[in-house]
């Protein structure tokens, strides 16, 4: 059982190292008081301890010991009148399941288990298993590949484009640019796997800048065939916080000599809540430069309609989940209709995503939306295929 105090660094920073050492000593006594028989306590490093059960009484005993220690530490914090407050996380490793019981493996696996418990929310335990660990190694390897591809001029990255259809004319008026990553073995990875890695590692900044440049470049090429064509570019809230988004967009617009209104920046509604004032400033700057703004996944989870007033987006997008609910449920159907009417009353366009069947299309068209997107028209396509698709549609 590997133990680590949660947020212990804050104690050292606030009260000093000497006080921190006293807390560690008191904590070690709390832990020792919960042990029995052949359970031995060792200090590993800093605020981490390891308990080895030489009687090998099993995982249930390890869980029981962890809970005893957690309660003992709670009582200790209470006894010092909450002068400092901290909790303890634990990583449990069953030595009988290890293929090679080497010191290196024990330390590596127990460290992973402890880190996993902290990542899961702290003040809890996690029992090591190979399936999670192998997934962790896979993500680690993928992270290195993602970084390598960025350094290699974005070699494995590619943008796909999903058409947006104007309800009034029935024509394709634009497309949403969607990132894909093709690994060296030729497999295309879904965004749900690599986007969290981008945001956690900061890779979203260089990749996001590349997406902006690539999408605007391709939009300019398509406008030779469809002059009114526009491209929607998704932006992560991490990208907004860590990069100069306004500069990246305006630089690309100037580089490719494209009308700013051809560019629509999409941001999810949930991301807006992370840093409201910053978003207001950035969105205002983009609008001043003539760039279009769209709120993606509108109404899913937050339904903050005041964003329509504060941000004044050009378009709001409703995802397939909300659309399906509206078609299956009369109450939600009415809500979506009112949402569309309200958007129109303040001059905002409405796009419904995820249309896959003729029946869905017919019902959605009755609601009076402005744009449609979904597999019914086309799945996301690589650039060469979207070009052919658009040429055929134009004919």
GROMACS .gro file of C-alpha atoms in nm:
model
  395
    1UNK     CA    1   0.000   0.000   0.000
    2UNK     CA    2   0.166   0.320  -0.120
    3UNK     CA    3   0.042   0.636   0.049
    4UNK     CA    4   0.079   1.000  -0.050
    5UNK     CA    5  -0.044   1.311   0.129
    6UNK     CA    6  -0.267   1.523  -0.093
    7UNK     CA    7  -0.148   1.880  -0.163
    8UNK     CA    8   0.130   1.853   0.095
    9UNK     CA    9   0.340   2.109  -0.094
   10UNK     CA   10   0.095   2.379   0.012
   11UNK     CA   11   0.174   2.307   0.378
   12UNK     CA   12   0.548   2.353   0.318
   13UNK     CA   13   0.488   2.670   0.117
   14UNK     CA   14   0.256   2.824   0.372
   15UNK     CA   15   0.412   2.716   0.704
   16UNK     CA   16   0.768   2.629   0.612
   17UNK     CA   17   0.967   2.306   0.577
   18UNK     CA   18   1.020   2.258   0.952
   19UNK     CA   19   0.649   2.261   1.021
   20UNK     CA   20   0.598   2.033   0.721
   21UNK     CA   21   0.850   1.785   0.868
   22UNK     CA   22   0.655   1.784   1.196
   23UNK     CA   23   0.334   1.707   1.008
   24UNK     CA   24   0.510   1.421   0.827
   25UNK     CA   25   0.637   1.280   1.156
   26UNK     CA   26   0.290   1.302   1.313
   27UNK     CA   27   0.140   1.143   1.002
   28UNK     CA   28   0.389   0.855   1.020
   29UNK     CA   29   0.279   0.794   1.380
   30UNK     CA   30  -0.086   0.798   1.270
   31UNK     CA   31  -0.008   0.537   1.004
   32UNK     CA   32   0.201   0.320   1.239
   33UNK     CA   33  -0.084   0.314   1.489
   34UNK     CA   34  -0.308   0.150   1.229
   35UNK     CA   35  -0.071  -0.137   1.147
   36UNK     CA   36  -0.058  -0.483   1.294
   37UNK     CA   37   0.141  -0.805   1.282
   38UNK     CA   38   0.395  -0.812   1.003
   39UNK     CA   39   0.278  -0.491   0.836
   40UNK     CA   40   0.586  -0.270   0.803
   41UNK     CA   41   0.598   0.103   0.727
   42UNK     CA   42   0.868   0.266   0.513
   43UNK     CA   43   0.912   0.624   0.400
   44UNK     CA   44   0.976   0.639   0.027
   45UNK     CA   45   1.031   1.006  -0.059
   46UNK     CA   46   0.900   1.344   0.059
   47UNK     CA   47   0.535   1.287   0.158
   48UNK     CA   48   0.507   0.926   0.039
   49UNK     CA   49   0.509   0.606   0.243
   50UNK     CA   50   0.487   0.237   0.164
   51UNK     CA   51   0.335  -0.035   0.382
   52UNK     CA   52   0.439  -0.392   0.309
   53UNK     CA   53   0.225  -0.672   0.450
   54UNK     CA   54   0.468  -0.962   0.497
   55UNK     CA   55   0.183  -1.195   0.595
   56UNK     CA   56   0.022  -1.128   0.253
   57UNK     CA   57  -0.326  -1.108   0.403
   58UNK     CA   58  -0.475  -0.977   0.076
   59UNK     CA   59  -0.637  -0.680  -0.094
   60UNK     CA   60  -0.930  -0.658   0.148
   61UNK     CA   61  -0.690  -0.612   0.436
   62UNK     CA   62  -0.506  -0.341   0.241
   63UNK     CA   63  -0.835  -0.158   0.186
   64UNK     CA   64  -0.919  -0.189   0.555
   65UNK     CA   65  -0.578  -0.052   0.655
   66UNK     CA   66  -0.618   0.239   0.415
   67UNK     CA   67  -0.956   0.334   0.565
   68UNK     CA   68  -0.813   0.312   0.917
   69UNK     CA   69  -0.527   0.542   0.818
   70UNK     CA   70  -0.764   0.788   0.653
   71UNK     CA   71  -0.977   0.810   0.966
   72UNK     CA   72  -0.666   0.845   1.186
   73UNK     CA   73  -0.543   1.136   0.977
   74UNK     CA   74  -0.889   1.298   0.994
   75UNK     CA   75  -0.873   1.274   1.374
   76UNK     CA   76  -0.520   1.421   1.372
   77UNK     CA   77  -0.631   1.719   1.161
   78UNK     CA   78  -0.920   1.769   1.403
   79UNK     CA   79  -0.686   1.746   1.706
   80UNK     CA   80  -0.475   2.040   1.580
   81UNK     CA   81  -0.794   2.246   1.536
   82UNK     CA   82  -0.769   2.226   1.155
   83UNK     CA   83  -0.456   2.441   1.154
   84UNK     CA   84  -0.367   2.250   0.841
   85UNK     CA   85  -0.600   2.032   0.639
   86UNK     CA   86  -0.488   1.747   0.420
   87UNK     CA   87  -0.602   1.405   0.307
   88UNK     CA   88  -0.427   1.087   0.200
   89UNK     CA   89  -0.446   0.886  -0.122
   90UNK     CA   90  -0.344   0.523  -0.160
   91UNK     CA   91  -0.229   0.290  -0.435
   92UNK     CA   92  -0.271  -0.081  -0.361
   93UNK     CA   93  -0.052  -0.339  -0.530
   94UNK     CA   94  -0.113  -0.715  -0.496
   95UNK     CA   95   0.236  -0.866  -0.519
   96UNK     CA   96   0.094  -1.211  -0.592
   97UNK     CA   97  -0.028  -1.085  -0.932
   98UNK     CA   98   0.308  -0.947  -1.044
   99UNK     CA   99   0.484  -1.136  -1.318
  100UNK     CA  100   0.826  -1.019  -1.200
  101UNK     CA  101   0.857  -0.919  -0.834
  102UNK     CA  102   1.152  -0.688  -0.881
  103UNK     CA  103   1.214  -0.374  -0.678
  104UNK     CA  104   1.187  -0.170  -0.999
  105UNK     CA  105   0.845  -0.314  -1.086
  106UNK     CA  106   0.711  -0.276  -0.733
  107UNK     CA  107   0.812   0.090  -0.720
  108UNK     CA  108   0.689   0.163  -1.074
  109UNK     CA  109   0.349  -0.005  -1.037
  110UNK     CA  110   0.285   0.129  -0.686
  111UNK     CA  111   0.371   0.482  -0.803
  112UNK     CA  112   0.127   0.444  -1.092
  113UNK     CA  113  -0.145   0.318  -0.854
  114UNK     CA  114  -0.092   0.613  -0.617
  115UNK     CA  115  -0.095   0.866  -0.902
  116UNK     CA  116  -0.411   0.706  -1.039
  117UNK     CA  117  -0.589   0.747  -0.705
  118UNK     CA  118  -0.491   1.115  -0.697
  119UNK     CA  119  -0.603   1.165  -1.056
  120UNK     CA  120  -0.936   1.002  -0.971
  121UNK     CA  121  -1.003   1.275  -0.716
  122UNK     CA  122  -0.769   1.217  -0.416
  123UNK     CA  123  -0.858   1.097  -0.065
  124UNK     CA  124  -0.928   0.746  -0.197
  125UNK     CA  125  -0.748   0.426  -0.295
  126UNK     CA  126  -0.692   0.257  -0.628
  127UNK     CA  127  -0.605  -0.110  -0.681
  128UNK     CA  128  -0.346  -0.167  -0.954
  129UNK     CA  129  -0.450  -0.368  -1.260
  130UNK     CA  130  -0.261  -0.438  -1.581
  131UNK     CA  131  -0.541  -0.333  -1.816
  132UNK     CA  132  -0.542   0.025  -1.686
  133UNK     CA  133  -0.164   0.032  -1.675
  134UNK     CA  134  -0.131  -0.086  -2.036
  135UNK     CA  135  -0.382   0.181  -2.139
  136UNK     CA  136  -0.168   0.435  -1.953
  137UNK     CA  137   0.143   0.319  -2.142
  138UNK     CA  138  -0.047   0.336  -2.471
  139UNK     CA  139  -0.150   0.695  -2.400
  140UNK     CA  140   0.207   0.778  -2.303
  141UNK     CA  141   0.338   0.633  -2.629
  142UNK     CA  142   0.066   0.809  -2.827
  143UNK     CA  143   0.159   1.139  -2.659
  144UNK     CA  144   0.517   1.098  -2.780
  145UNK     CA  145   0.391   1.023  -3.133
  146UNK     CA  146   0.167   1.330  -3.127
  147UNK     CA  147   0.461   1.548  -3.019
  148UNK     CA  148   0.686   1.392  -3.282
  149UNK     CA  149   0.431   1.463  -3.555
  150UNK     CA  150   0.408   1.828  -3.449
  151UNK     CA  151   0.787   1.857  -3.467
  152UNK     CA  152   0.780   1.687  -3.808
  153UNK     CA  153   0.570   1.963  -3.965
  154UNK     CA  154   0.237   1.806  -3.854
  155UNK     CA  155   0.308   1.500  -4.066
  156UNK     CA  156   0.029   1.273  -3.938
  157UNK     CA  157  -0.237   1.541  -3.894
  158UNK     CA  158  -0.513   1.598  -4.146
  159UNK     CA  159  -0.831   1.804  -4.163
  160UNK     CA  160  -1.159   1.648  -4.271
  161UNK     CA  161  -1.456   1.863  -4.373
  162UNK     CA  162  -1.825   1.802  -4.305
  163UNK     CA  163  -2.063   2.005  -4.526
  164UNK     CA  164  -2.310   2.259  -4.390
  165UNK     CA  165  -2.628   2.293  -4.596
  166UNK     CA  166  -2.833   2.611  -4.629
  167UNK     CA  167  -3.196   2.516  -4.566
  168UNK     CA  168  -3.337   2.790  -4.793
  169UNK     CA  169  -3.128   2.717  -5.104
  170UNK     CA  170  -3.048   2.351  -5.038
  171UNK     CA  171  -2.687   2.426  -5.133
  172UNK     CA  172  -2.369   2.352  -4.942
  173UNK     CA  173  -2.264   2.689  -4.801
  174UNK     CA  174  -1.972   2.582  -4.588
  175UNK     CA  175  -1.807   2.303  -4.392
  176UNK     CA  176  -1.684   2.231  -4.043
  177UNK     CA  177  -1.311   2.149  -4.027
  178UNK     CA  178  -1.249   1.842  -3.809
  179UNK     CA  179  -0.905   1.720  -3.704
  180UNK     CA  180  -0.795   1.362  -3.767
  181UNK     CA  181  -0.471   1.189  -3.670
  182UNK     CA  182  -0.342   0.902  -3.880
  183UNK     CA  183  -0.091   0.690  -3.689
  184UNK     CA  184   0.214   0.540  -3.859
  185UNK     CA  185   0.034   0.205  -3.892
  186UNK     CA  186  -0.237   0.380  -4.097
  187UNK     CA  187  -0.513   0.382  -3.835
  188UNK     CA  188  -0.719   0.700  -3.803
  189UNK     CA  189  -0.768   0.782  -3.435
  190UNK     CA  190  -1.092   0.943  -3.314
  191UNK     CA  191  -1.070   1.291  -3.157
  192UNK     CA  192  -1.202   1.153  -2.827
  193UNK     CA  193  -0.862   0.988  -2.779
  194UNK     CA  194  -0.617   1.260  -2.881
  195UNK     CA  195  -0.800   1.585  -2.796
  196UNK     CA  196  -0.774   1.527  -2.416
  197UNK     CA  197  -0.400   1.464  -2.464
  198UNK     CA  198  -0.369   1.789  -2.659
  199UNK     CA  199  -0.538   1.985  -2.382
  200UNK     CA  200  -0.344   1.816  -2.100
  201UNK     CA  201  -0.001   1.856  -2.262
  202UNK     CA  202  -0.049   2.197  -2.423
  203UNK     CA  203  -0.012   2.052  -2.775
  204UNK     CA  204  -0.348   2.213  -2.849
  205UNK     CA  205  -0.162   2.544  -2.897
  206UNK     CA  206   0.064   2.450  -3.193
  207UNK     CA  207  -0.192   2.209  -3.339
  208UNK     CA  208  -0.471   2.465  -3.299
  209UNK     CA  209  -0.264   2.724  -3.485
  210UNK     CA  210  -0.194   2.471  -3.762
  211UNK     CA  211  -0.568   2.393  -3.790
  212UNK     CA  212  -0.652   2.763  -3.828
  213UNK     CA  213  -0.393   2.808  -4.104
  214UNK     CA  214  -0.482   2.486  -4.287
  215UNK     CA  215  -0.859   2.542  -4.270
  216UNK     CA  216  -0.836   2.901  -4.395
  217UNK     CA  217  -0.596   2.800  -4.672
  218UNK     CA  218  -0.833   2.527  -4.795
  219UNK     CA  219  -1.134   2.756  -4.763
  220UNK     CA  220  -0.967   3.001  -5.001
  221UNK     CA  221  -0.909   2.720  -5.251
  222UNK     CA  222  -1.273   2.608  -5.235
  223UNK     CA  223  -1.394   2.965  -5.288
  224UNK     CA  224  -1.256   2.941  -5.644
  225UNK     CA  225  -1.550   2.704  -5.703
  226UNK     CA  226  -1.800   2.834  -5.444
  227UNK     CA  227  -1.730   3.206  -5.374
  228UNK     CA  228  -1.970   3.223  -5.078
  229UNK     CA  229  -1.815   2.917  -4.905
  230UNK     CA  230  -1.719   2.951  -4.538
  231UNK     CA  231  -1.532   2.725  -4.296
  232UNK     CA  232  -1.612   2.656  -3.930
  233UNK     CA  233  -1.308   2.608  -3.704
  234UNK     CA  234  -1.341   2.455  -3.357
  235UNK     CA  235  -1.143   2.620  -3.079
  236UNK     CA  236  -1.060   2.465  -2.741
  237UNK     CA  237  -1.091   2.673  -2.425
  238UNK     CA  238  -0.733   2.566  -2.341
  239UNK     CA  239  -0.628   2.713  -2.676
  240UNK     CA  240  -0.800   3.040  -2.585
  241UNK     CA  241  -0.624   3.056  -2.247
  242UNK     CA  242  -0.274   2.959  -2.365
  243UNK     CA  243  -0.244   3.116  -2.710
  244UNK     CA  244  -0.305   3.445  -2.888
  245UNK     CA  245  -0.612   3.331  -3.076
  246UNK     CA  246  -0.699   3.671  -3.224
  247UNK     CA  247  -0.348   3.708  -3.369
  248UNK     CA  248  -0.345   3.352  -3.505
  249UNK     CA  249  -0.677   3.401  -3.685
  250UNK     CA  250  -0.605   3.749  -3.823
  251UNK     CA  251  -0.254   3.652  -3.938
  252UNK     CA  252  -0.395   3.357  -4.137
  253UNK     CA  253  -0.671   3.576  -4.285
  254UNK     CA  254  -0.413   3.828  -4.407
  255UNK     CA  255  -0.179   3.555  -4.532
  256UNK     CA  256  -0.442   3.396  -4.757
  257UNK     CA  257  -0.620   3.722  -4.840
  258UNK     CA  258  -0.963   3.591  -4.748
  259UNK     CA  259  -1.275   3.776  -4.638
  260UNK     CA  260  -1.295   3.749  -4.254
  261UNK     CA  261  -1.667   3.671  -4.276
  262UNK     CA  262  -1.570   3.341  -4.446
  263UNK     CA  263  -1.430   3.223  -4.112
  264UNK     CA  264  -1.658   3.099  -3.833
  265UNK     CA  265  -1.494   3.024  -3.498
  266UNK     CA  266  -1.680   2.761  -3.295
  267UNK     CA  267  -1.661   2.734  -2.917
  268UNK     CA  268  -1.856   2.494  -2.696
  269UNK     CA  269  -2.087   2.654  -2.443
  270UNK     CA  270  -1.931   2.462  -2.152
  271UNK     CA  271  -1.588   2.606  -2.233
  272UNK     CA  272  -1.721   2.958  -2.194
  273UNK     CA  273  -1.783   2.906  -1.827
  274UNK     CA  274  -1.414   2.848  -1.759
  275UNK     CA  275  -1.304   3.208  -1.808
  276UNK     CA  276  -1.596   3.432  -1.892
  277UNK     CA  277  -1.429   3.777  -1.908
  278UNK     CA  278  -1.143   3.653  -2.122
  279UNK     CA  279  -1.385   3.500  -2.372
  280UNK     CA  280  -1.588   3.818  -2.392
  281UNK     CA  281  -1.274   4.016  -2.479
  282UNK     CA  282  -1.151   3.766  -2.741
  283UNK     CA  283  -1.490   3.717  -2.904
  284UNK     CA  284  -1.540   4.095  -2.923
  285UNK     CA  285  -1.198   4.136  -3.088
  286UNK     CA  286  -1.278   3.867  -3.346
  287UNK     CA  287  -1.619   4.016  -3.425
  288UNK     CA  288  -1.463   4.362  -3.467
  289UNK     CA  289  -1.240   4.208  -3.734
  290UNK     CA  290  -1.540   4.060  -3.915
  291UNK     CA  291  -1.490   3.697  -3.807
  292UNK     CA  292  -1.808   3.496  -3.749
  293UNK     CA  293  -1.879   3.327  -3.417
  294UNK     CA  294  -2.077   3.012  -3.340
  295UNK     CA  295  -2.175   2.852  -3.010
  296UNK     CA  296  -2.148   2.473  -3.043
  297UNK     CA  297  -2.350   2.215  -2.845
  298UNK     CA  298  -2.582   2.492  -2.732
  299UNK     CA  299  -2.823   2.402  -2.455
  300UNK     CA  300  -2.653   2.074  -2.359
  301UNK     CA  301  -2.597   2.093  -1.987
  302UNK     CA  302  -2.601   2.467  -1.927
  303UNK     CA  303  -2.861   2.643  -2.143
  304UNK     CA  304  -2.719   2.986  -2.060
  305UNK     CA  305  -2.924   3.198  -2.297
  306UNK     CA  306  -2.763   3.516  -2.168
  307UNK     CA  307  -2.466   3.427  -2.391
  308UNK     CA  308  -2.686   3.526  -2.686
  309UNK     CA  309  -2.694   3.878  -2.545
  310UNK     CA  310  -2.336   3.903  -2.414
  311UNK     CA  311  -2.154   3.737  -2.704
  312UNK     CA  312  -2.398   3.807  -2.988
  313UNK     CA  313  -2.292   3.497  -3.189
  314UNK     CA  314  -2.382   3.468  -3.556
  315UNK     CA  315  -2.498   3.109  -3.515
  316UNK     CA  316  -2.578   2.854  -3.246
  317UNK     CA  317  -2.548   2.481  -3.310
  318UNK     CA  318  -2.759   2.205  -3.157
  319UNK     CA  319  -2.601   1.859  -3.143
  320UNK     CA  320  -2.757   1.527  -3.240
  321UNK     CA  321  -2.841   1.430  -2.881
  322UNK     CA  322  -3.067   1.728  -2.823
  323UNK     CA  323  -3.210   1.698  -3.174
  324UNK     CA  324  -3.304   1.330  -3.124
  325UNK     CA  325  -3.468   1.408  -2.790
  326UNK     CA  326  -3.672   1.682  -2.956
  327UNK     CA  327  -3.798   1.442  -3.223
  328UNK     CA  328  -3.888   1.175  -2.970
  329UNK     CA  329  -4.041   1.391  -2.697
  330UNK     CA  330  -4.318   1.648  -2.745
  331UNK     CA  331  -4.202   1.864  -2.454
  332UNK     CA  332  -3.843   1.886  -2.580
  333UNK     CA  333  -3.977   1.935  -2.930
  334UNK     CA  334  -4.152   2.250  -2.814
  335UNK     CA  335  -3.838   2.364  -2.630
  336UNK     CA  336  -3.628   2.333  -2.945
  337UNK     CA  337  -3.888   2.522  -3.149
  338UNK     CA  338  -3.888   2.802  -2.891
  339UNK     CA  339  -3.508   2.801  -2.892
  340UNK     CA  340  -3.506   2.847  -3.271
  341UNK     CA  341  -3.768   3.123  -3.253
  342UNK     CA  342  -3.579   3.301  -2.977
  343UNK     CA  343  -3.251   3.284  -3.172
  344UNK     CA  344  -3.419   3.427  -3.480
  345UNK     CA  345  -3.576   3.708  -3.274
  346UNK     CA  346  -3.227   3.839  -3.191
  347UNK     CA  347  -3.087   3.782  -3.541
  348UNK     CA  348  -2.898   3.458  -3.465
  349UNK     CA  349  -2.895   3.168  -3.712
  350UNK     CA  350  -2.962   2.811  -3.597
  351UNK     CA  351  -2.776   2.500  -3.717
  352UNK     CA  352  -2.899   2.148  -3.635
  353UNK     CA  353  -2.625   1.883  -3.633
  354UNK     CA  354  -2.643   1.507  -3.666
  355UNK     CA  355  -2.915   1.466  -3.929
  356UNK     CA  356  -2.891   1.109  -4.058
  357UNK     CA  357  -3.227   1.016  -4.213
  358UNK     CA  358  -3.491   1.166  -4.441
  359UNK     CA  359  -3.745   1.142  -4.159
  360UNK     CA  360  -3.521   1.344  -3.924
  361UNK     CA  361  -3.461   1.600  -4.197
  362UNK     CA  362  -3.832   1.645  -4.272
  363UNK     CA  363  -3.921   1.698  -3.905
  364UNK     CA  364  -3.633   1.937  -3.841
  365UNK     CA  365  -3.714   2.145  -4.150
  366UNK     CA  366  -4.063   2.205  -4.008
  367UNK     CA  367  -3.901   2.384  -3.712
  368UNK     CA  368  -3.752   2.658  -3.930
  369UNK     CA  369  -3.377   2.619  -3.869
  370UNK     CA  370  -3.123   2.781  -4.103
  371UNK     CA  371  -2.849   2.522  -4.153
  372UNK     CA  372  -2.829   2.144  -4.146
  373UNK     CA  373  -2.527   1.922  -4.088
  374UNK     CA  374  -2.503   1.544  -4.069
  375UNK     CA  375  -2.438   1.207  -4.231
  376UNK     CA  376  -2.760   1.238  -4.434
  377UNK     CA  377  -2.569   1.480  -4.657
  378UNK     CA  378  -2.214   1.361  -4.600
  379UNK     CA  379  -1.976   1.224  -4.342
  380UNK     CA  380  -1.656   1.429  -4.278
  381UNK     CA  381  -1.433   1.399  -4.587
  382UNK     CA  382  -1.062   1.462  -4.654
  383UNK     CA  383  -0.995   1.772  -4.865
  384UNK     CA  384  -0.960   1.600  -5.202
  385UNK     CA  385  -1.294   1.422  -5.151
  386UNK     CA  386  -1.477   1.731  -5.024
  387UNK     CA  387  -1.359   1.914  -5.336
  388UNK     CA  388  -1.511   1.645  -5.560
  389UNK     CA  389  -1.826   1.637  -5.347
  390UNK     CA  390  -1.872   2.013  -5.380
  391UNK     CA  391  -1.809   2.012  -5.756
  392UNK     CA  392  -2.076   1.744  -5.805
  393UNK     CA  393  -2.323   1.931  -5.585
  394UNK     CA  394  -2.253   2.251  -5.778
  395UNK     CA  395  -2.331   2.080  -6.109
   0.00000   0.00000   0.00000
